[in-house]
């Protein structure tokens, strides 16, 4: 196997990433709350020796359950259920720093890491929708900058809490000493947003810290990633953009004194797979045909800050009508990505909708397993990716196709593992177990 | 089987409820974070057709990990893992209304209820220790009254969120209607502590609402229980006190327009079981011998608000030195219970410590399986209990003894089920699935 190898994450979402997936004849419309469905997906991904599975999350119901199954079980609960059904695959849950407390969240991820034997990861998000704010005593969304300031402090508090127990604090001496209290530390954090005394009431997680993941590509998001993230999920449409993003994030990590290989960049890819190109195109067309335009227009209007109706379907966007990223408080980087895509490729509104239906701004790639493996290898060897965040348009079928037809090609090219070498999520990603920030203090005393 | 039958809950705590349990030769000192240990306990309880297992919780590390394994995985995570390993038994997690948000907690319990097929219960606590406050941006513990005011609003918000989806809101019509939006309700809650728009992003739990449990016996605690609780875990030392508490709670429920049988009262019992009385006494003495006095004195001093040292071990408490419940801000009802016990039975400090070592104020009953079954039956038929919160002093052995030796006697007396008749936790307790508070509105419109 080559020195540097791919990392693959399976982004599990309901019956698939294409917004019309649930309407296909073979899809289970009750999948969103079905443990059996998610267990099946996790086992398929584990059969494909993926590094991890991943769940996105927003603590709010978006106003579109009429049109799609937008419900979701709480990710740390769902992943705990998947931990019991799998052995090796990593388990990455999204959780918000805007609407939770560091003690509660650090403890939940520490618990998931213990329960899973070191397979927990945390995708750190600040949440960009006002619907979430309104579930947490706020009328308006806090500003992008305010959310990210809170996020940075939140993560550093969580890291202190995970370190509040040294690795060898548990003594288990039955003469009467269960733990060495000198190795269990109050953290005494007092910051702008949080005062947290500690220590955590859970011993240090098997991985030291759960793997830290970040997925926002705004300026603030990239700054947070450079400081903390060990894996980054990102939406990149072109190889050049992908390379620029990759180089930028590696550089940001280095500015924080981190090695470039300590941060793994995984662009999203929506693979629409067919045995032949024609078959892949047919699946793509079938999915587009199932999109409900009224619904897609509403989403696109919200994303771009432009009011679009059925009458606009066959026209192209004028740069002058787009408000610019500075005036967007929600998903800034997603706005820019979609606006750039529309203008660059001179797409009609209908074409934008069909393109976004699959991946909401992530790159849809339609083709044969060989073609998909080629593009993955090309991005990987060109310095645009350390791996991919695989977003099947339809689940479970799209994940099965990828595991059964694309993974074998990647393995045959020595780009991807054939069996798991490690036991923990960090080991899969080739990332070290973090040192304990309090251990030196104790040694000195 | 008799019309009215017992309910049994297994209170799982680490290696047992006796503070010295972990020091016994057979105990696993690493049990607190071991999933295998808890899976074993849950399966033993399920073999004994218990209604439920239960986990206590405080979001803080008490300052005594030197002396005992006071760590704990987060209960909703741990119970999700147990859901995967069991089929029928109910799963009751403690969670705090003081240090969490209703949207997050309602969602987590709804998720656990979905994952477990309707087996989730929530023990509502406000947390009485300053160590928790200091992990959540506070220097001091909020007052007892303030915590309970917040708790009442918190629970009512959670109930609204569980009801925000009507039972038949999901339509699954692949022509393009996943849910009937008229049956998914914003809750628009604006109260003293919380503003929550809703709806929840999880469909209504299988049980409608998770079972609501309450365990504080202060005046405020009983008021909350009378309004909301469907099961009450309580510490009662004497039959007369048990009967008075039982009658009081049934009366309080009726004042809220609830049927007396809609609230089940389960006193705690710490059964120290031996094949003969002498054998049971020997186990009790072995446990007392393993208590570390310095540690127990510290805990008793905190509980009673009196500074006690080794020099006090063989003296009795003077009523004049006890501060009175009004001056206690933490665990008020526990204070009164222990003070009354000490004065009523004229116990030395050493005797109080030995008595509390087993159950921290819960009733320890040492004897043969027949004697334990007798006392359970006596309390049950005398109007002091609908069942018991079984708190084995040592785990797993104490739970195994109860299931293998006490449960068969209760079954032979037609006091307890031999198999599960229902599938959900509510069915086990004979409690109805709650009506949806928003359904009538929808029908009217």
PDB file of C-alpha atoms in Angstrom, chain A residues 22-30 32-33 35 57-61 63-78 80-81 84 99-101 103-104 107-108 110-112 114-115 131 133-139 161 165 170 172-181 184 190 193-203 290 292, chain B residues 22-30 32-33 35 57-61 63-78 80-81 84 99-101 103-104 107-108 110-112 114-115 131 133-139 161 165 170 172-181 184 190 193-203 290 292:
ATOM      1  CA  UNK A  22     -37.556   9.592  -0.485  1.00  0.00           C
ATOM      2  CA  UNK A  23     -40.007   9.732  -3.400  1.00  0.00           C
ATOM      3  CA  UNK A  24     -38.296   6.955  -5.367  1.00  0.00           C
ATOM      4  CA  UNK A  25     -40.277   3.690  -5.416  1.00  0.00           C
ATOM      5  CA  UNK A  26     -37.606   1.742  -3.499  1.00  0.00           C
ATOM      6  CA  UNK A  27     -37.092   4.267  -0.690  1.00  0.00           C
ATOM      7  CA  UNK A  28     -38.382   3.799   2.865  1.00  0.00           C
ATOM      8  CA  UNK A  29     -40.174   7.009   3.872  1.00  0.00           C
ATOM      9  CA  UNK A  30     -39.957   6.020   7.553  1.00  0.00           C
ATOM     10  CA  UNK A  32     -35.381   8.853   9.366  1.00  0.00           C
ATOM     11  CA  UNK A  33     -36.391   7.381  12.716  1.00  0.00           C
ATOM     12  CA  UNK A  35     -32.662   2.280  13.799  1.00  0.00           C
ATOM     13  CA  UNK A  57     -27.539  18.202  12.585  1.00  0.00           C
ATOM     14  CA  UNK A  58     -29.572  21.313  13.316  1.00  0.00           C
ATOM     15  CA  UNK A  59     -31.574  21.637  16.545  1.00  0.00           C
ATOM     16  CA  UNK A  60     -34.693  22.835  14.731  1.00  0.00           C
ATOM     17  CA  UNK A  61     -37.317  21.629  12.325  1.00  0.00           C
ATOM     18  CA  UNK A  63     -40.364  24.447   7.624  1.00  0.00           C
ATOM     19  CA  UNK A  64     -40.429  21.803   4.939  1.00  0.00           C
ATOM     20  CA  UNK A  65     -41.611  18.516   6.405  1.00  0.00           C
ATOM     21  CA  UNK A  66     -44.495  18.693   3.992  1.00  0.00           C
ATOM     22  CA  UNK A  67     -42.010  18.010   1.230  1.00  0.00           C
ATOM     23  CA  UNK A  68     -39.327  15.821   2.728  1.00  0.00           C
ATOM     24  CA  UNK A  69     -38.424  13.786   5.841  1.00  0.00           C
ATOM     25  CA  UNK A  70     -36.519  16.581   7.613  1.00  0.00           C
ATOM     26  CA  UNK A  71     -36.642  14.932  11.042  1.00  0.00           C
ATOM     27  CA  UNK A  72     -33.603  13.471  12.752  1.00  0.00           C
ATOM     28  CA  UNK A  73     -32.866  11.573  15.933  1.00  0.00           C
ATOM     29  CA  UNK A  74     -30.319  13.305  18.156  1.00  0.00           C
ATOM     30  CA  UNK A  75     -26.913  12.272  16.721  1.00  0.00           C
ATOM     31  CA  UNK A  76     -25.076  11.169  19.893  1.00  0.00           C
ATOM     32  CA  UNK A  77     -28.030   8.923  20.748  1.00  0.00           C
ATOM     33  CA  UNK A  78     -28.245   7.505  17.236  1.00  0.00           C
ATOM     34  CA  UNK A  80     -24.497   5.138  20.392  1.00  0.00           C
ATOM     35  CA  UNK A  81     -27.017   2.731  18.913  1.00  0.00           C
ATOM     36  CA  UNK A  84     -23.432  -1.401  19.469  1.00  0.00           C
ATOM     37  CA  UNK A  99     -27.133  26.021  21.868  1.00  0.00           C
ATOM     38  CA  UNK A 100     -25.410  23.744  24.353  1.00  0.00           C
ATOM     39  CA  UNK A 101     -23.084  23.915  27.358  1.00  0.00           C
ATOM     40  CA  UNK A 103     -19.846  20.452  30.303  1.00  0.00           C
ATOM     41  CA  UNK A 104     -22.855  18.626  28.874  1.00  0.00           C
ATOM     42  CA  UNK A 107     -19.431  14.642  28.733  1.00  0.00           C
ATOM     43  CA  UNK A 108     -21.687  13.235  26.019  1.00  0.00           C
ATOM     44  CA  UNK A 110     -16.572  11.379  26.274  1.00  0.00           C
ATOM     45  CA  UNK A 111     -19.359   8.888  27.002  1.00  0.00           C
ATOM     46  CA  UNK A 112     -19.762   8.004  23.318  1.00  0.00           C
ATOM     47  CA  UNK A 114     -16.054   5.151  26.089  1.00  0.00           C
ATOM     48  CA  UNK A 115     -19.105   3.254  24.831  1.00  0.00           C
ATOM     49  CA  UNK A 131     -35.215  28.563  13.446  1.00  0.00           C
ATOM     50  CA  UNK A 133     -32.167  30.384  17.723  1.00  0.00           C
ATOM     51  CA  UNK A 134     -35.918  30.553  18.307  1.00  0.00           C
ATOM     52  CA  UNK A 135     -35.843  27.187  20.078  1.00  0.00           C
ATOM     53  CA  UNK A 136     -33.287  28.540  22.535  1.00  0.00           C
ATOM     54  CA  UNK A 137     -34.713  31.733  23.996  1.00  0.00           C
ATOM     55  CA  UNK A 138     -33.530  34.022  21.197  1.00  0.00           C
ATOM     56  CA  UNK A 139     -35.546  35.959  18.644  1.00  0.00           C
ATOM     57  CA  UNK A 161     -12.555  18.896  30.504  1.00  0.00           C
ATOM     58  CA  UNK A 165      -8.475  13.316  34.138  1.00  0.00           C
ATOM     59  CA  UNK A 170      -7.571   5.625  38.084  1.00  0.00           C
ATOM     60  CA  UNK A 172      -8.277   0.917  41.647  1.00  0.00           C
ATOM     61  CA  UNK A 173      -6.451   0.123  44.885  1.00  0.00           C
ATOM     62  CA  UNK A 174      -8.994  -1.765  46.960  1.00  0.00           C
ATOM     63  CA  UNK A 175      -7.253  -0.875  50.186  1.00  0.00           C
ATOM     64  CA  UNK A 176      -9.168   2.383  49.719  1.00  0.00           C
ATOM     65  CA  UNK A 177      -7.883   4.545  46.845  1.00  0.00           C
ATOM     66  CA  UNK A 178     -10.021   4.412  43.730  1.00  0.00           C
ATOM     67  CA  UNK A 179      -8.360   7.331  41.949  1.00  0.00           C
ATOM     68  CA  UNK A 180      -5.285   9.469  42.530  1.00  0.00           C
ATOM     69  CA  UNK A 181      -6.884  12.852  43.229  1.00  0.00           C
ATOM     70  CA  UNK A 184      -7.869  14.694  38.562  1.00  0.00           C
ATOM     71  CA  UNK A 190     -13.306  31.683  33.438  1.00  0.00           C
ATOM     72  CA  UNK A 193     -18.794  33.031  27.591  1.00  0.00           C
ATOM     73  CA  UNK A 194     -18.229  30.276  30.127  1.00  0.00           C
ATOM     74  CA  UNK A 195     -17.231  29.682  33.733  1.00  0.00           C
ATOM     75  CA  UNK A 196     -16.574  26.002  34.250  1.00  0.00           C
ATOM     76  CA  UNK A 197     -14.935  24.587  37.343  1.00  0.00           C
ATOM     77  CA  UNK A 198     -14.610  20.908  36.398  1.00  0.00           C
ATOM     78  CA  UNK A 199     -13.319  18.256  36.559  1.00  0.00           C
ATOM     79  CA  UNK A 200     -15.452  16.175  34.205  1.00  0.00           C
ATOM     80  CA  UNK A 201     -17.258  13.261  35.857  1.00  0.00           C
ATOM     81  CA  UNK A 202     -16.106  10.883  33.123  1.00  0.00           C
ATOM     82  CA  UNK A 203     -12.487   9.668  32.936  1.00  0.00           C
ATOM     83  CA  UNK A 290     -38.742  13.819  -8.721  1.00  0.00           C
ATOM     84  CA  UNK A 292     -40.760  19.430  -6.389  1.00  0.00           C
TER      85      UNK A 292
ATOM     86  CA  UNK B  22     -16.095  -1.489  45.045  1.00  0.00           C
ATOM     87  CA  UNK B  23     -13.604  -2.621  47.704  1.00  0.00           C
ATOM     88  CA  UNK B  24     -15.006  -6.142  47.983  1.00  0.00           C
ATOM     89  CA  UNK B  25     -12.742  -8.799  46.444  1.00  0.00           C
ATOM     90  CA  UNK B  26     -15.275  -9.768  43.756  1.00  0.00           C
ATOM     91  CA  UNK B  27     -16.065  -6.244  42.548  1.00  0.00           C
ATOM     92  CA  UNK B  28     -14.831  -4.778  39.272  1.00  0.00           C
ATOM     93  CA  UNK B  29     -13.348  -1.345  40.044  1.00  0.00           C
ATOM     94  CA  UNK B  30     -13.555  -0.392  36.350  1.00  0.00           C
ATOM     95  CA  UNK B  32     -18.405   2.546  36.078  1.00  0.00           C
ATOM     96  CA  UNK B  33     -17.344   3.025  32.466  1.00  0.00           C
ATOM     97  CA  UNK B  35     -20.637  -1.176  28.913  1.00  0.00           C
ATOM     98  CA  UNK B  57     -27.110  11.529  37.729  1.00  0.00           C
ATOM     99  CA  UNK B  58     -25.387  14.762  38.687  1.00  0.00           C
ATOM    100  CA  UNK B  59     -23.489  16.818  36.097  1.00  0.00           C
ATOM    101  CA  UNK B  60     -20.461  17.235  38.332  1.00  0.00           C
ATOM    102  CA  UNK B  61     -17.686  15.231  39.887  1.00  0.00           C
ATOM    103  CA  UNK B  63     -14.844  15.595  45.481  1.00  0.00           C
ATOM    104  CA  UNK B  64     -14.432  11.973  46.469  1.00  0.00           C
ATOM    105  CA  UNK B  65     -12.996   9.980  43.586  1.00  0.00           C
ATOM    106  CA  UNK B  66     -10.095   9.179  45.828  1.00  0.00           C
ATOM    107  CA  UNK B  67     -12.454   7.000  47.839  1.00  0.00           C
ATOM    108  CA  UNK B  68     -14.968   5.619  45.385  1.00  0.00           C
ATOM    109  CA  UNK B  69     -15.737   5.335  41.665  1.00  0.00           C
ATOM    110  CA  UNK B  70     -17.922   8.457  41.461  1.00  0.00           C
ATOM    111  CA  UNK B  71     -17.725   8.752  37.674  1.00  0.00           C
ATOM    112  CA  UNK B  72     -20.658   8.060  35.374  1.00  0.00           C
ATOM    113  CA  UNK B  73     -21.291   7.939  31.652  1.00  0.00           C
ATOM    114  CA  UNK B  74     -24.049  10.314  30.521  1.00  0.00           C
ATOM    115  CA  UNK B  75     -27.316   8.406  31.187  1.00  0.00           C
ATOM    116  CA  UNK B  76     -29.116   8.874  27.842  1.00  0.00           C
ATOM    117  CA  UNK B  77     -26.000   7.607  26.055  1.00  0.00           C
ATOM    118  CA  UNK B  78     -25.580   4.657  28.408  1.00  0.00           C
ATOM    119  CA  UNK B  80     -29.170   3.855  24.407  1.00  0.00           C
ATOM    120  CA  UNK B  81     -26.418   1.256  24.555  1.00  0.00           C
ATOM    121  CA  UNK B  84     -29.637  -2.345  21.933  1.00  0.00           C
ATOM    122  CA  UNK B  99     -28.438  22.847  33.545  1.00  0.00           C
ATOM    123  CA  UNK B 100     -29.997  21.965  30.224  1.00  0.00           C
ATOM    124  CA  UNK B 101     -32.403  23.391  27.633  1.00  0.00           C
ATOM    125  CA  UNK B 103     -35.387  21.583  23.285  1.00  0.00           C
ATOM    126  CA  UNK B 104     -32.203  19.559  23.693  1.00  0.00           C
ATOM    127  CA  UNK B 107     -35.250  15.744  21.765  1.00  0.00           C
ATOM    128  CA  UNK B 108     -32.826  13.385  23.463  1.00  0.00           C
ATOM    129  CA  UNK B 110     -37.753  11.448  22.217  1.00  0.00           C
ATOM    130  CA  UNK B 111     -34.774   9.919  20.403  1.00  0.00           C
ATOM    131  CA  UNK B 112     -34.210   7.354  23.160  1.00  0.00           C
ATOM    132  CA  UNK B 114     -37.719   5.937  19.265  1.00  0.00           C
ATOM    133  CA  UNK B 115     -34.490   3.945  19.480  1.00  0.00           C
ATOM    134  CA  UNK B 131     -20.421  21.568  42.304  1.00  0.00           C
ATOM    135  CA  UNK B 133     -23.700  25.021  39.435  1.00  0.00           C
ATOM    136  CA  UNK B 134     -20.001  25.779  39.095  1.00  0.00           C
ATOM    137  CA  UNK B 135     -19.815  23.751  35.888  1.00  0.00           C
ATOM    138  CA  UNK B 136     -22.542  25.907  34.349  1.00  0.00           C
ATOM    139  CA  UNK B 137     -21.439  29.527  34.702  1.00  0.00           C
ATOM    140  CA  UNK B 138     -22.753  30.006  38.250  1.00  0.00           C
ATOM    141  CA  UNK B 139     -20.862  30.590  41.497  1.00  0.00           C
ATOM    142  CA  UNK B 161     -42.523  19.695  22.162  1.00  0.00           C
ATOM    143  CA  UNK B 165     -46.183  16.306  16.155  1.00  0.00           C
ATOM    144  CA  UNK B 170     -46.498  11.533   8.898  1.00  0.00           C
ATOM    145  CA  UNK B 172     -45.485   9.307   3.469  1.00  0.00           C
ATOM    146  CA  UNK B 173     -47.306  10.068   0.233  1.00  0.00           C
ATOM    147  CA  UNK B 174     -44.650   9.690  -2.446  1.00  0.00           C
ATOM    148  CA  UNK B 175     -46.568  11.906  -4.850  1.00  0.00           C
ATOM    149  CA  UNK B 176     -44.914  14.643  -2.778  1.00  0.00           C
ATOM    150  CA  UNK B 177     -46.321  14.975   0.762  1.00  0.00           C
ATOM    151  CA  UNK B 178     -44.098  13.517   3.450  1.00  0.00           C
ATOM    152  CA  UNK B 179     -45.960  15.004   6.421  1.00  0.00           C
ATOM    153  CA  UNK B 180     -49.228  16.884   6.881  1.00  0.00           C
ATOM    154  CA  UNK B 181     -47.935  20.291   7.996  1.00  0.00           C
ATOM    155  CA  UNK B 184     -47.008  19.646  12.977  1.00  0.00           C
ATOM    156  CA  UNK B 190     -42.967  32.263  25.983  1.00  0.00           C
ATOM    157  CA  UNK B 193     -37.500  31.004  31.849  1.00  0.00           C
ATOM    158  CA  UNK B 194     -37.871  29.825  28.271  1.00  0.00           C
ATOM    159  CA  UNK B 195     -38.889  31.032  24.827  1.00  0.00           C
ATOM    160  CA  UNK B 196     -39.225  28.047  22.528  1.00  0.00           C
ATOM    161  CA  UNK B 197     -40.811  28.210  19.109  1.00  0.00           C
ATOM    162  CA  UNK B 198     -40.776  24.536  18.094  1.00  0.00           C
ATOM    163  CA  UNK B 199     -41.848  22.225  16.616  1.00  0.00           C
ATOM    164  CA  UNK B 200     -39.485  19.443  17.679  1.00  0.00           C
ATOM    165  CA  UNK B 201     -37.462  17.897  14.838  1.00  0.00           C
ATOM    166  CA  UNK B 202     -38.344  14.393  15.997  1.00  0.00           C
ATOM    167  CA  UNK B 203     -41.827  12.919  15.473  1.00  0.00           C
ATOM    168  CA  UNK B 290     -15.107  -1.800  54.317  1.00  0.00           C
ATOM    169  CA  UNK B 292     -13.663   4.385  55.118  1.00  0.00           C
TER     170      UNK B 292
END
